[in-house]
mmCIF file of C-alpha atoms in Angstrom:
data_model
loop_
_atom_site.group_PDB
_atom_site.id
_atom_site.type_symbol
_atom_site.label_atom_id
_atom_site.label_comp_id
_atom_site.label_asym_id
_atom_site.label_seq_id
_atom_site.Cartn_x
_atom_site.Cartn_y
_atom_site.Cartn_z
ATOM 1 C CA UNK A 1 -33.381 -15.918 -35.792
ATOM 2 C CA UNK A 2 -30.838 -18.528 -34.829
ATOM 3 C CA UNK A 3 -29.855 -18.682 -31.148
ATOM 4 C CA UNK A 4 -26.538 -17.072 -30.185
ATOM 5 C CA UNK A 5 -23.601 -19.445 -29.885
ATOM 6 C CA UNK A 6 -21.549 -19.770 -26.719
ATOM 7 C CA UNK A 7 -18.707 -17.723 -28.131
ATOM 8 C CA UNK A 8 -21.146 -14.971 -29.176
ATOM 9 C CA UNK A 9 -22.583 -14.886 -25.672
ATOM 10 C CA UNK A 10 -19.150 -14.664 -24.164
ATOM 11 C CA UNK A 11 -18.341 -11.744 -26.416
ATOM 12 C CA UNK A 12 -21.506 -9.954 -25.317
ATOM 13 C CA UNK A 13 -20.918 -10.649 -21.635
ATOM 14 C CA UNK A 14 -17.257 -9.434 -21.845
ATOM 15 C CA UNK A 15 -18.620 -6.000 -22.649
ATOM 16 C CA UNK A 16 -20.669 -5.726 -19.485
ATOM 17 C CA UNK A 17 -19.614 -4.208 -16.160
ATOM 18 C CA UNK A 18 -18.581 -6.622 -13.406
ATOM 19 C CA UNK A 19 -21.801 -6.337 -11.494
ATOM 20 C CA UNK A 20 -23.924 -7.343 -14.489
ATOM 21 C CA UNK A 21 -21.677 -10.292 -15.182
ATOM 22 C CA UNK A 22 -21.987 -11.614 -11.591
ATOM 23 C CA UNK A 23 -25.794 -11.314 -11.929
ATOM 24 C CA UNK A 24 -25.713 -13.582 -15.024
ATOM 25 C CA UNK A 25 -23.436 -16.140 -13.302
ATOM 26 C CA UNK A 26 -26.230 -16.851 -10.796
ATOM 27 C CA UNK A 27 -28.697 -17.730 -13.554
ATOM 28 C CA UNK A 28 -26.688 -20.331 -15.443
ATOM 29 C CA UNK A 29 -24.289 -23.061 -14.259
ATOM 30 C CA UNK A 30 -22.382 -22.835 -17.517
ATOM 31 C CA UNK A 31 -21.535 -19.167 -16.852
ATOM 32 C CA UNK A 32 -21.002 -19.433 -13.097
ATOM 33 C CA UNK A 33 -17.235 -19.723 -13.379
ATOM 34 C CA UNK A 34 -16.791 -16.986 -15.956
ATOM 35 C CA UNK A 35 -15.416 -14.249 -13.641
ATOM 36 C CA UNK A 36 -12.627 -16.543 -12.514
ATOM 37 C CA UNK A 37 -11.526 -17.633 -15.970
ATOM 38 C CA UNK A 38 -8.323 -15.786 -16.869
ATOM 39 C CA UNK A 39 -9.079 -15.381 -20.599
ATOM 40 C CA UNK A 40 -12.608 -14.038 -19.961
ATOM 41 C CA UNK A 41 -11.391 -11.648 -17.191
ATOM 42 C CA UNK A 42 -8.676 -10.368 -19.504
ATOM 43 C CA UNK A 43 -11.078 -9.830 -22.354
ATOM 44 C CA UNK A 44 -13.558 -8.006 -20.155
ATOM 45 C CA UNK A 45 -10.791 -5.842 -18.884
ATOM 46 C CA UNK A 46 -9.641 -4.917 -22.377
ATOM 47 C CA UNK A 47 -13.197 -4.088 -23.393
ATOM 48 C CA UNK A 48 -13.653 -1.958 -20.360
ATOM 49 C CA UNK A 49 -10.910 0.382 -21.579
ATOM 50 C CA UNK A 50 -13.432 1.529 -24.208
ATOM 51 C CA UNK A 51 -15.940 2.459 -21.478
ATOM 52 C CA UNK A 52 -15.971 5.461 -19.188
ATOM 53 C CA UNK A 53 -15.997 5.037 -15.428
ATOM 54 C CA UNK A 54 -19.354 3.948 -14.032
ATOM 55 C CA UNK A 55 -19.195 4.889 -10.360
ATOM 56 C CA UNK A 56 -17.291 6.815 -7.734
ATOM 57 C CA UNK A 57 -16.208 6.651 -4.060
ATOM 58 C CA UNK A 58 -16.531 9.538 -1.593
ATOM 59 C CA UNK A 59 -14.449 9.773 1.540
ATOM 60 C CA UNK A 60 -13.352 12.598 3.901
ATOM 61 C CA UNK A 61 -10.131 14.214 2.999
ATOM 62 C CA UNK A 62 -8.404 13.716 6.347
ATOM 63 C CA UNK A 63 -5.143 12.250 7.682
ATOM 64 C CA UNK A 64 -4.463 8.919 5.940
ATOM 65 C CA UNK A 65 -3.796 6.949 9.174
ATOM 66 C CA UNK A 66 -7.337 7.494 10.447
ATOM 67 C CA UNK A 67 -10.253 5.138 9.913
ATOM 68 C CA UNK A 68 -12.806 6.812 7.703
ATOM 69 C CA UNK A 69 -16.136 5.799 6.297
ATOM 70 C CA UNK A 70 -16.220 5.245 2.505
ATOM 71 C CA UNK A 71 -19.349 5.719 0.432
ATOM 72 C CA UNK A 72 -19.970 4.363 -3.004
ATOM 73 C CA UNK A 73 -22.366 5.646 -5.606
ATOM 74 C CA UNK A 74 -23.065 4.775 -9.319
ATOM 75 C CA UNK A 75 -23.183 7.532 -11.890
ATOM 76 C CA UNK A 76 -26.575 8.440 -13.474
ATOM 77 C CA UNK A 77 -27.721 5.651 -15.834
ATOM 78 C CA UNK A 78 -25.392 3.037 -14.237
ATOM 79 C CA UNK A 79 -27.519 2.237 -11.178
ATOM 80 C CA UNK A 80 -28.600 -1.228 -12.238
ATOM 81 C CA UNK A 81 -25.554 -2.449 -14.102
ATOM 82 C CA UNK A 82 -22.568 -1.208 -12.047
ATOM 83 C CA UNK A 83 -21.503 -1.585 -8.412
ATOM 84 C CA UNK A 84 -19.350 -3.272 -5.830
ATOM 85 C CA UNK A 85 -20.252 -5.764 -3.058
ATOM 86 C CA UNK A 86 -21.306 -4.405 0.326
ATOM 87 C CA UNK A 87 -18.527 -6.484 1.941
ATOM 88 C CA UNK A 88 -15.951 -4.582 -0.082
ATOM 89 C CA UNK A 89 -17.299 -1.276 1.102
ATOM 90 C CA UNK A 90 -17.232 -2.496 4.728
ATOM 91 C CA UNK A 91 -13.616 -3.549 4.292
ATOM 92 C CA UNK A 92 -12.608 -0.137 2.852
ATOM 93 C CA UNK A 93 -14.436 1.735 5.684
ATOM 94 C CA UNK A 94 -12.853 -0.442 8.315
ATOM 95 C CA UNK A 95 -9.333 -0.647 6.983
ATOM 96 C CA UNK A 96 -8.410 1.721 4.133
ATOM 97 C CA UNK A 97 -7.864 5.145 2.793
ATOM 98 C CA UNK A 98 -8.192 5.274 -0.984
ATOM 99 C CA UNK A 99 -5.243 6.980 -2.508
ATOM 100 C CA UNK A 100 -5.529 6.523 -6.273
ATOM 101 C CA UNK A 101 -7.669 4.679 -8.885
ATOM 102 C CA UNK A 102 -6.997 3.518 -12.429
ATOM 103 C CA UNK A 103 -8.930 1.223 -14.818
ATOM 104 C CA UNK A 104 -10.618 -0.947 -12.233
ATOM 105 C CA UNK A 105 -8.000 -1.051 -9.486
ATOM 106 C CA UNK A 106 -7.566 1.173 -6.522
ATOM 107 C CA UNK A 107 -4.433 1.827 -4.441
ATOM 108 C CA UNK A 108 -5.028 2.079 -0.691
ATOM 109 C CA UNK A 109 -3.195 2.730 2.488
ATOM 110 C CA UNK A 110 -4.085 0.645 5.592
ATOM 111 C CA UNK A 111 -5.602 2.865 8.309
ATOM 112 C CA UNK A 112 -5.167 2.586 12.005
ATOM 113 C CA UNK A 113 -1.373 1.967 11.532
ATOM 114 C CA UNK A 114 1.518 4.220 12.457
ATOM 115 C CA UNK A 115 3.601 2.731 9.702
ATOM 116 C CA UNK A 116 2.829 2.877 5.992
ATOM 117 C CA UNK A 117 1.191 -0.233 4.603
ATOM 118 C CA UNK A 118 0.035 -0.202 1.012
ATOM 119 C CA UNK A 119 -2.124 -2.566 -1.020
ATOM 120 C CA UNK A 120 -3.908 -2.848 -4.371
ATOM 121 C CA UNK A 121 -7.519 -3.994 -4.517
ATOM 122 C CA UNK A 122 -10.270 -4.668 -7.002
ATOM 123 C CA UNK A 123 -13.425 -4.145 -4.808
ATOM 124 C CA UNK A 124 -15.675 -5.508 -7.622
ATOM 125 C CA UNK A 125 -13.995 -8.960 -7.446
ATOM 126 C CA UNK A 126 -13.228 -8.637 -3.692
ATOM 127 C CA UNK A 127 -9.536 -9.340 -4.274
ATOM 128 C CA UNK A 128 -6.468 -7.597 -2.824
ATOM 129 C CA UNK A 129 -2.720 -7.767 -2.754
ATOM 130 C CA UNK A 130 -0.304 -6.039 -0.349
ATOM 131 C CA UNK A 131 2.660 -4.293 -1.941
ATOM 132 C CA UNK A 132 6.018 -3.706 -0.229
ATOM 133 C CA UNK A 133 6.471 -0.586 1.849
ATOM 134 C CA UNK A 134 9.193 1.703 0.265
ATOM 135 C CA UNK A 135 12.370 1.634 2.218
ATOM 136 C CA UNK A 136 12.286 5.367 2.896
ATOM 137 C CA UNK A 137 9.298 4.868 5.166
ATOM 138 C CA UNK A 138 11.051 2.230 7.270
ATOM 139 C CA UNK A 139 14.133 4.228 8.149
ATOM 140 C CA UNK A 140 14.942 4.778 11.818
ATOM 141 C CA UNK A 141 11.608 3.376 12.939
ATOM 142 C CA UNK A 142 10.026 6.782 12.654
ATOM 143 C CA UNK A 143 6.325 6.948 13.165
ATOM 144 C CA UNK A 144 4.730 8.522 10.082
ATOM 145 C CA UNK A 145 1.069 7.761 10.657
ATOM 146 C CA UNK A 146 0.090 11.202 9.466
ATOM 147 C CA UNK A 147 2.426 11.350 6.442
ATOM 148 C CA UNK A 148 0.949 12.790 3.240
ATOM 149 C CA UNK A 149 1.760 10.190 0.628
ATOM 150 C CA UNK A 150 2.548 11.549 -2.835
ATOM 151 C CA UNK A 151 1.604 8.491 -4.743
ATOM 152 C CA UNK A 152 -0.121 7.607 -8.097
ATOM 153 C CA UNK A 153 -1.416 4.400 -9.555
ATOM 154 C CA UNK A 154 -1.377 3.796 -13.338
ATOM 155 C CA UNK A 155 -2.902 0.770 -14.982
ATOM 156 C CA UNK A 156 -2.111 0.226 -18.699
ATOM 157 C CA UNK A 157 -3.934 -1.883 -21.302
ATOM 158 C CA UNK A 158 -2.214 -5.044 -20.057
ATOM 159 C CA UNK A 159 -2.525 -6.927 -16.801
ATOM 160 C CA UNK A 160 0.164 -5.065 -14.976
ATOM 161 C CA UNK A 161 0.280 -1.771 -13.190
ATOM 162 C CA UNK A 162 2.764 0.802 -11.985
ATOM 163 C CA UNK A 163 2.856 2.826 -8.735
ATOM 164 C CA UNK A 164 4.771 6.155 -8.671
ATOM 165 C CA UNK A 165 5.944 7.452 -5.338
ATOM 166 C CA UNK A 166 7.309 11.081 -4.937
ATOM 167 C CA UNK A 167 9.064 11.871 -1.714
ATOM 168 C CA UNK A 168 11.286 14.461 -0.029
ATOM 169 C CA UNK A 169 15.027 13.918 0.110
ATOM 170 C CA UNK A 170 15.873 13.649 3.796
ATOM 171 C CA UNK A 171 19.257 15.256 3.119
ATOM 172 C CA UNK A 172 17.813 18.422 1.474
ATOM 173 C CA UNK A 173 14.472 19.388 2.919
ATOM 174 C CA UNK A 174 14.518 22.861 1.403
ATOM 175 C CA UNK A 175 14.835 21.660 -2.143
ATOM 176 C CA UNK A 176 11.941 22.029 -4.656
ATOM 177 C CA UNK A 177 12.786 18.620 -6.062
ATOM 178 C CA UNK A 178 11.252 15.305 -5.140
ATOM 179 C CA UNK A 179 12.806 11.932 -5.576
ATOM 180 C CA UNK A 180 10.708 9.314 -7.466
ATOM 181 C CA UNK A 181 10.429 5.574 -7.127
ATOM 182 C CA UNK A 182 8.391 3.227 -9.299
ATOM 183 C CA UNK A 183 6.895 -0.060 -8.293
ATOM 184 C CA UNK A 184 6.560 -2.560 -11.160
ATOM 185 C CA UNK A 185 3.835 -5.165 -10.513
ATOM 186 C CA UNK A 186 5.492 -7.720 -12.816
ATOM 187 C CA UNK A 187 8.761 -7.396 -10.907
ATOM 188 C CA UNK A 188 7.445 -6.777 -7.440
ATOM 189 C CA UNK A 189 10.130 -4.282 -6.474
ATOM 190 C CA UNK A 190 10.552 -0.504 -6.121
ATOM 191 C CA UNK A 191 13.114 1.119 -8.437
ATOM 192 C CA UNK A 192 14.508 4.638 -8.094
ATOM 193 C CA UNK A 193 14.249 7.033 -10.972
ATOM 194 C CA UNK A 194 17.452 8.949 -11.732
ATOM 195 C CA UNK A 195 15.667 12.133 -12.586
ATOM 196 C CA UNK A 196 14.012 14.144 -9.773
ATOM 197 C CA UNK A 197 10.633 15.890 -10.021
ATOM 198 C CA UNK A 198 10.929 19.696 -9.886
ATOM 199 C CA UNK A 199 7.823 21.043 -8.226
ATOM 200 C CA UNK A 200 8.461 24.732 -8.039
ATOM 201 C CA UNK A 201 8.027 26.673 -4.782
ATOM 202 C CA UNK A 202 4.422 25.872 -4.218
ATOM 203 C CA UNK A 203 2.766 22.818 -2.674
ATOM 204 C CA UNK A 204 1.266 20.431 -5.307
ATOM 205 C CA UNK A 205 -1.982 18.578 -5.001
ATOM 206 C CA UNK A 206 -1.065 14.967 -5.441
ATOM 207 C CA UNK A 207 -4.605 13.739 -4.830
ATOM 208 C CA UNK A 208 -5.719 14.864 -8.300
ATOM 209 C CA UNK A 209 -3.225 13.550 -10.879
ATOM 210 C CA UNK A 210 -3.983 13.734 -14.555
ATOM 211 C CA UNK A 211 -2.180 11.348 -16.940
ATOM 212 C CA UNK A 212 -1.710 12.991 -20.333
ATOM 213 C CA UNK A 213 0.908 12.633 -23.095
ATOM 214 C CA UNK A 214 3.037 10.213 -21.174
ATOM 215 C CA UNK A 215 3.321 12.414 -18.165
ATOM 216 C CA UNK A 216 1.528 12.909 -14.851
ATOM 217 C CA UNK A 217 0.279 16.396 -14.061
ATOM 218 C CA UNK A 218 -0.454 18.041 -10.721
ATOM 219 C CA UNK A 219 -1.821 21.492 -9.909
ATOM 220 C CA UNK A 220 -0.368 23.706 -7.155
ATOM 221 C CA UNK A 221 -2.275 25.217 -4.268
ATOM 222 C CA UNK A 222 -3.586 28.781 -4.356
ATOM 223 C CA UNK A 223 -2.200 29.937 -1.033
ATOM 224 C CA UNK A 224 -1.049 33.590 -1.096
ATOM 225 C CA UNK A 225 2.638 34.015 -2.033
ATOM 226 C CA UNK A 226 4.632 37.120 -1.124
ATOM 227 C CA UNK A 227 7.319 36.937 -3.699
ATOM 228 C CA UNK A 228 5.643 38.659 -6.689
ATOM 229 C CA UNK A 229 8.821 38.472 -8.836
ATOM 230 C CA UNK A 230 8.810 34.637 -8.645
ATOM 231 C CA UNK A 231 7.484 32.707 -11.652
ATOM 232 C CA UNK A 232 5.596 30.660 -9.044
ATOM 233 C CA UNK A 233 3.769 33.627 -7.603
ATOM 234 C CA UNK A 234 0.526 32.418 -9.141
ATOM 235 C CA UNK A 235 -0.836 28.831 -9.167
ATOM 236 C CA UNK A 236 0.511 26.617 -11.968
ATOM 237 C CA UNK A 237 0.545 22.987 -13.139
ATOM 238 C CA UNK A 238 3.695 20.841 -13.028
ATOM 239 C CA UNK A 239 4.192 17.601 -15.050
ATOM 240 C CA UNK A 240 6.635 14.700 -14.748
ATOM 241 C CA UNK A 241 7.339 12.617 -17.758
ATOM 242 C CA UNK A 242 7.493 8.916 -16.961
ATOM 243 C CA UNK A 243 10.040 7.985 -19.629
ATOM 244 C CA UNK A 244 12.425 11.009 -19.732
ATOM 245 C CA UNK A 245 11.988 12.171 -16.156
ATOM 246 C CA UNK A 246 11.664 15.745 -17.418
ATOM 247 C CA UNK A 247 9.657 18.222 -15.361
ATOM 248 C CA UNK A 248 7.633 20.987 -17.106
ATOM 249 C CA UNK A 249 5.423 23.833 -15.987
ATOM 250 C CA UNK A 250 2.139 24.674 -17.591
ATOM 251 C CA UNK A 251 0.502 28.026 -16.804
ATOM 252 C CA UNK A 252 -3.138 28.258 -15.902
ATOM 253 C CA UNK A 253 -5.297 30.748 -17.882
ATOM 254 C CA UNK A 254 -4.772 34.390 -17.123
ATOM 255 C CA UNK A 255 -8.411 34.730 -16.117
ATOM 256 C CA UNK A 256 -7.925 31.925 -13.563
ATOM 257 C CA UNK A 257 -4.873 33.639 -12.086
ATOM 258 C CA UNK A 258 -6.830 36.775 -11.264
ATOM 259 C CA UNK A 259 -8.067 36.545 -7.703
ATOM 260 C CA UNK A 260 -6.332 33.244 -7.177
ATOM 261 C CA UNK A 261 -4.914 34.365 -3.829
ATOM 262 C CA UNK A 262 -8.429 34.903 -2.475
ATOM 263 C CA UNK A 263 -8.930 32.654 0.462
ATOM 264 C CA UNK A 264 -12.166 31.349 -1.157
ATOM 265 C CA UNK A 265 -10.299 30.258 -4.299
ATOM 266 C CA UNK A 266 -9.519 26.583 -4.968
ATOM 267 C CA UNK A 267 -8.490 24.917 -8.217
ATOM 268 C CA UNK A 268 -8.304 21.297 -9.451
ATOM 269 C CA UNK A 269 -7.359 19.603 -12.779
ATOM 270 C CA UNK A 270 -9.018 16.564 -14.316
ATOM 271 C CA UNK A 271 -9.111 14.568 -17.539
ATOM 272 C CA UNK A 272 -11.146 16.212 -20.359
ATOM 273 C CA UNK A 273 -12.805 13.992 -22.952
ATOM 274 C CA UNK A 274 -14.415 10.572 -23.086
ATOM 275 C CA UNK A 275 -12.387 7.257 -22.901
ATOM 276 C CA UNK A 276 -12.648 6.751 -26.684
ATOM 277 C CA UNK A 277 -11.859 10.380 -27.595
ATOM 278 C CA UNK A 278 -8.415 10.561 -29.293
ATOM 279 C CA UNK A 279 -8.224 14.254 -28.490
ATOM 280 C CA UNK A 280 -8.377 13.972 -24.717
ATOM 281 C CA UNK A 281 -6.888 16.866 -22.817
ATOM 282 C CA UNK A 282 -6.861 18.520 -19.366
ATOM 283 C CA UNK A 283 -9.537 20.629 -17.820
ATOM 284 C CA UNK A 284 -9.082 23.163 -15.052
ATOM 285 C CA UNK A 285 -11.791 23.805 -12.477
ATOM 286 C CA UNK A 286 -11.737 26.968 -10.313
ATOM 287 C CA UNK A 287 -14.205 27.443 -7.448
ATOM 288 C CA UNK A 288 -14.122 31.033 -6.110
ATOM 289 C CA UNK A 289 -16.859 32.893 -4.258
ATOM 290 C CA UNK A 290 -19.366 30.142 -4.922
ATOM 291 C CA UNK A 291 -18.771 30.263 -8.731
ATOM 292 C CA UNK A 292 -17.470 27.412 -10.877
ATOM 293 C CA UNK A 293 -15.342 28.311 -13.873
ATOM 294 C CA UNK A 294 -13.918 25.589 -16.132
ATOM 295 C CA UNK A 295 -11.350 25.801 -18.908
ATOM 296 C CA UNK A 296 -9.958 23.138 -21.237
ATOM 297 C CA UNK A 297 -6.351 22.948 -22.439
ATOM 298 C CA UNK A 298 -6.469 23.505 -26.250
ATOM 299 C CA UNK A 299 -2.702 23.763 -27.001
ATOM 300 C CA UNK A 300 -0.412 21.870 -24.775
ATOM 301 C CA UNK A 301 2.939 23.324 -25.811
ATOM 302 C CA UNK A 302 1.938 26.952 -25.310
ATOM 303 C CA UNK A 303 -0.534 26.517 -22.385
ATOM 304 C CA UNK A 304 -3.506 27.944 -24.286
ATOM 305 C CA UNK A 305 -6.941 27.402 -22.682
ATOM 306 C CA UNK A 306 -10.592 27.880 -23.654
ATOM 307 C CA UNK A 307 -13.262 28.663 -21.132
ATOM 308 C CA UNK A 308 -16.256 26.235 -21.360
ATOM 309 C CA UNK A 309 -18.362 27.048 -18.290
ATOM 310 C CA UNK A 310 -18.950 29.700 -15.721
ATOM 311 C CA UNK A 311 -21.839 29.192 -13.374
ATOM 312 C CA UNK A 312 -22.912 30.068 -9.835
ATOM 313 C CA UNK A 313 -23.480 27.235 -7.423
ATOM 314 C CA UNK A 314 -26.867 28.624 -6.392
ATOM 315 C CA UNK A 315 -27.942 28.537 -10.057
ATOM 316 C CA UNK A 316 -27.506 24.719 -9.959
ATOM 317 C CA UNK A 317 -28.841 24.185 -6.433
ATOM 318 C CA UNK A 318 -31.850 26.492 -5.981
ATOM 319 C CA UNK A 319 -33.567 24.867 -3.003
ATOM 320 C CA UNK A 320 -31.083 25.977 -0.331
ATOM 321 C CA UNK A 321 -30.309 29.617 0.606
ATOM 322 C CA UNK A 322 -26.834 28.753 1.964
ATOM 323 C CA UNK A 323 -24.677 26.366 0.014
ATOM 324 C CA UNK A 324 -21.175 25.097 0.918
ATOM 325 C CA UNK A 325 -19.377 23.084 -1.659
ATOM 326 C CA UNK A 326 -17.422 20.346 0.201
ATOM 327 C CA UNK A 327 -15.712 18.726 -2.756
ATOM 328 C CA UNK A 328 -15.838 18.488 -6.534
ATOM 329 C CA UNK A 329 -14.372 16.573 -9.518
ATOM 330 C CA UNK A 330 -14.874 16.172 -13.263
ATOM 331 C CA UNK A 331 -15.681 12.533 -14.041
ATOM 332 C CA UNK A 332 -15.516 10.885 -17.423
ATOM 333 C CA UNK A 333 -14.247 14.099 -18.985
ATOM 334 C CA UNK A 334 -17.608 15.885 -19.202
ATOM 335 C CA UNK A 335 -19.419 15.711 -15.906
ATOM 336 C CA UNK A 336 -18.836 18.162 -13.086
ATOM 337 C CA UNK A 337 -19.863 16.573 -9.774
ATOM 338 C CA UNK A 338 -19.873 18.435 -6.483
ATOM 339 C CA UNK A 339 -20.964 17.782 -2.934
ATOM 340 C CA UNK A 340 -22.905 20.142 -0.725
ATOM 341 C CA UNK A 341 -23.542 19.466 2.943
ATOM 342 C CA UNK A 342 -26.028 16.687 2.246
ATOM 343 C CA UNK A 343 -26.167 15.917 -1.466
ATOM 344 C CA UNK A 344 -24.104 15.270 -4.538
ATOM 345 C CA UNK A 345 -25.025 17.046 -7.813
ATOM 346 C CA UNK A 346 -23.874 16.674 -11.375
ATOM 347 C CA UNK A 347 -23.658 19.194 -14.261
ATOM 348 C CA UNK A 348 -23.037 18.022 -17.832
ATOM 349 C CA UNK A 349 -20.335 20.190 -19.417
ATOM 350 C CA UNK A 350 -21.615 19.489 -22.878
ATOM 351 C CA UNK A 351 -25.408 19.584 -22.437
ATOM 352 C CA UNK A 352 -25.536 21.666 -19.222
ATOM 353 C CA UNK A 353 -27.962 19.209 -17.703
ATOM 354 C CA UNK A 354 -28.045 19.593 -13.929
ATOM 355 C CA UNK A 355 -29.265 16.721 -11.744
ATOM 356 C CA UNK A 356 -29.215 15.453 -8.230
ATOM 357 C CA UNK A 357 -27.098 12.244 -8.091
ATOM 358 C CA UNK A 358 -27.336 11.086 -4.499
ATOM 359 C CA UNK A 359 -27.324 11.927 -0.790
ATOM 360 C CA UNK A 360 -24.236 11.491 1.403
ATOM 361 C CA UNK A 361 -23.784 11.131 5.158
ATOM 362 C CA UNK A 362 -20.561 13.078 5.873
ATOM 363 C CA UNK A 363 -20.149 15.889 8.320
ATOM 364 C CA UNK A 364 -16.508 16.661 7.463
ATOM 365 C CA UNK A 365 -15.507 19.922 5.802
ATOM 366 C CA UNK A 366 -13.843 18.478 2.709
ATOM 367 C CA UNK A 367 -14.667 15.440 0.627
ATOM 368 C CA UNK A 368 -12.705 13.560 -1.973
ATOM 369 C CA UNK A 369 -14.139 11.923 -5.111
ATOM 370 C CA UNK A 370 -12.442 8.859 -6.604
ATOM 371 C CA UNK A 371 -13.699 7.798 -10.009
ATOM 372 C CA UNK A 372 -14.019 4.024 -10.586
ATOM 373 C CA UNK A 373 -15.208 1.386 -13.087
ATOM 374 C CA UNK A 374 -16.155 -2.108 -11.979
ATOM 375 C CA UNK A 375 -14.144 -4.665 -13.954
ATOM 376 C CA UNK A 376 -12.761 -8.184 -13.571
ATOM 377 C CA UNK A 377 -9.221 -6.883 -13.742
ATOM 378 C CA UNK A 378 -6.571 -9.086 -12.067
ATOM 379 C CA UNK A 379 -3.260 -7.964 -10.717
ATOM 380 C CA UNK A 380 -0.729 -10.825 -10.589
ATOM 381 C CA UNK A 381 -0.057 -13.859 -8.502
ATOM 382 C CA UNK A 382 -0.530 -13.953 -4.748
ATOM 383 C CA UNK A 383 -3.810 -12.031 -4.693
ATOM 384 C CA UNK A 384 -6.256 -13.035 -1.960
ATOM 385 C CA UNK A 385 -9.865 -12.546 -1.109
ATOM 386 C CA UNK A 386 -10.604 -9.432 0.949
ATOM 387 C CA UNK A 387 -10.696 -10.111 4.694
ATOM 388 C CA UNK A 388 -13.254 -8.490 7.001
ATOM 389 C CA UNK A 389 -10.624 -6.110 8.179
ATOM 390 C CA UNK A 390 -6.876 -5.713 8.057
ATOM 391 C CA UNK A 391 -6.926 -5.396 11.854
ATOM 392 C CA UNK A 392 -7.876 -9.059 12.091
ATOM 393 C CA UNK A 393 -5.278 -10.451 9.630
ATOM 394 C CA UNK A 394 -2.263 -8.180 9.576
ATOM 395 C CA UNK A 395 -0.849 -7.598 6.140
ATOM 396 C CA UNK A 396 -1.212 -11.054 4.617
ATOM 397 C CA UNK A 397 -3.810 -11.664 1.963
ATOM 398 C CA UNK A 398 -7.098 -12.924 3.443
ATOM 399 C CA UNK A 399 -8.606 -16.302 2.921
ATOM 400 C CA UNK A 400 -12.207 -15.775 3.489
ATOM 401 C CA UNK A 401 -14.518 -17.365 0.897
ATOM 402 C CA UNK A 402 -16.095 -15.150 -1.755
ATOM 403 C CA UNK A 403 -19.662 -14.381 -0.648
ATOM 404 C CA UNK A 404 -22.553 -15.396 -2.831
ATOM 405 C CA UNK A 405 -24.354 -13.052 -5.239
ATOM 406 C CA UNK A 406 -27.218 -12.501 -2.801
ATOM 407 C CA UNK A 407 -24.825 -11.561 -0.048
ATOM 408 C CA UNK A 408 -22.723 -9.189 -2.049
ATOM 409 C CA UNK A 409 -24.820 -6.788 -4.055
#
């Protein structure tokens, strides 16, 4: 068999996760500069769109201005090929609260600051770029260290990205409408959307957005509502179309609405279907009285759902008499992951395979999962190397040298 050509090797390497590529760069001088080559990084990023996420971050779901420890774990089967440098994890733990993730980039807020400071980072390549603070958070010098940012990151199949920010109109606090601003990475400015986002009378969960059919979807809380005649008496899903600015309500399944005001009830929405599945949809997860129930949206226009799973937590975790679920998510459209007090477990929604994924070291009541894939994705000019901490460099991009392979992974 003839040896592979240089171009054939590049094609193969461009289909690997970032960690695997960095490992190869340490074995050959001819490949040592690959991760920094724009063409190769772009090709690897494009190929990664055909792969599912390979890893996830865990962090406590607490006020965004606090310093919080961040843990990183690969998904089953990705332990050797995917990951991020330890220095990136230390930076995130020292300086950042992860707000949103999309196709290899994560959006963060700087912690330990009274004012809002946002930045984009690719922890796999140890690069970052501050983005401007929206003007609404600079008015009157008000301290908003504990503000709950309603913000979403979206990366498309190109090299740019968009950040959507929803916020209350200071003139009309009682309104069920939120104003919307969009940050375009290729323009570097925030632009206001003319159409407002109608949220209904309930509070929406902006920490679990689902992009589907050109719109972003958020589920409401389950807190008891006293107005039974209101169409928003039970939990619901609201969507905001990026192009038209239209808001639309999707009803959750009738079965899910029953008992939804129980104080033990919690719901979340996630993407359903693999990255290459043309029929991707939305799945709804309800946790009530230590029982997971999951539905998938089968008909978008009429809000029709199909139940795919109902299982007791103790049926998946049999070694502990008392089990408290501290957080959950559906990753890659077919894997339910959930955290107990010490461990993270996974349940395949197609094969029903249950496995222990990892331990964790948090003592907080609620944990957040952020799905991630390690890519070489870039995000425009002006990006710098991650500093040790934002507290040592302010908001400017850092200039520390990129650590070597042995120091990073």
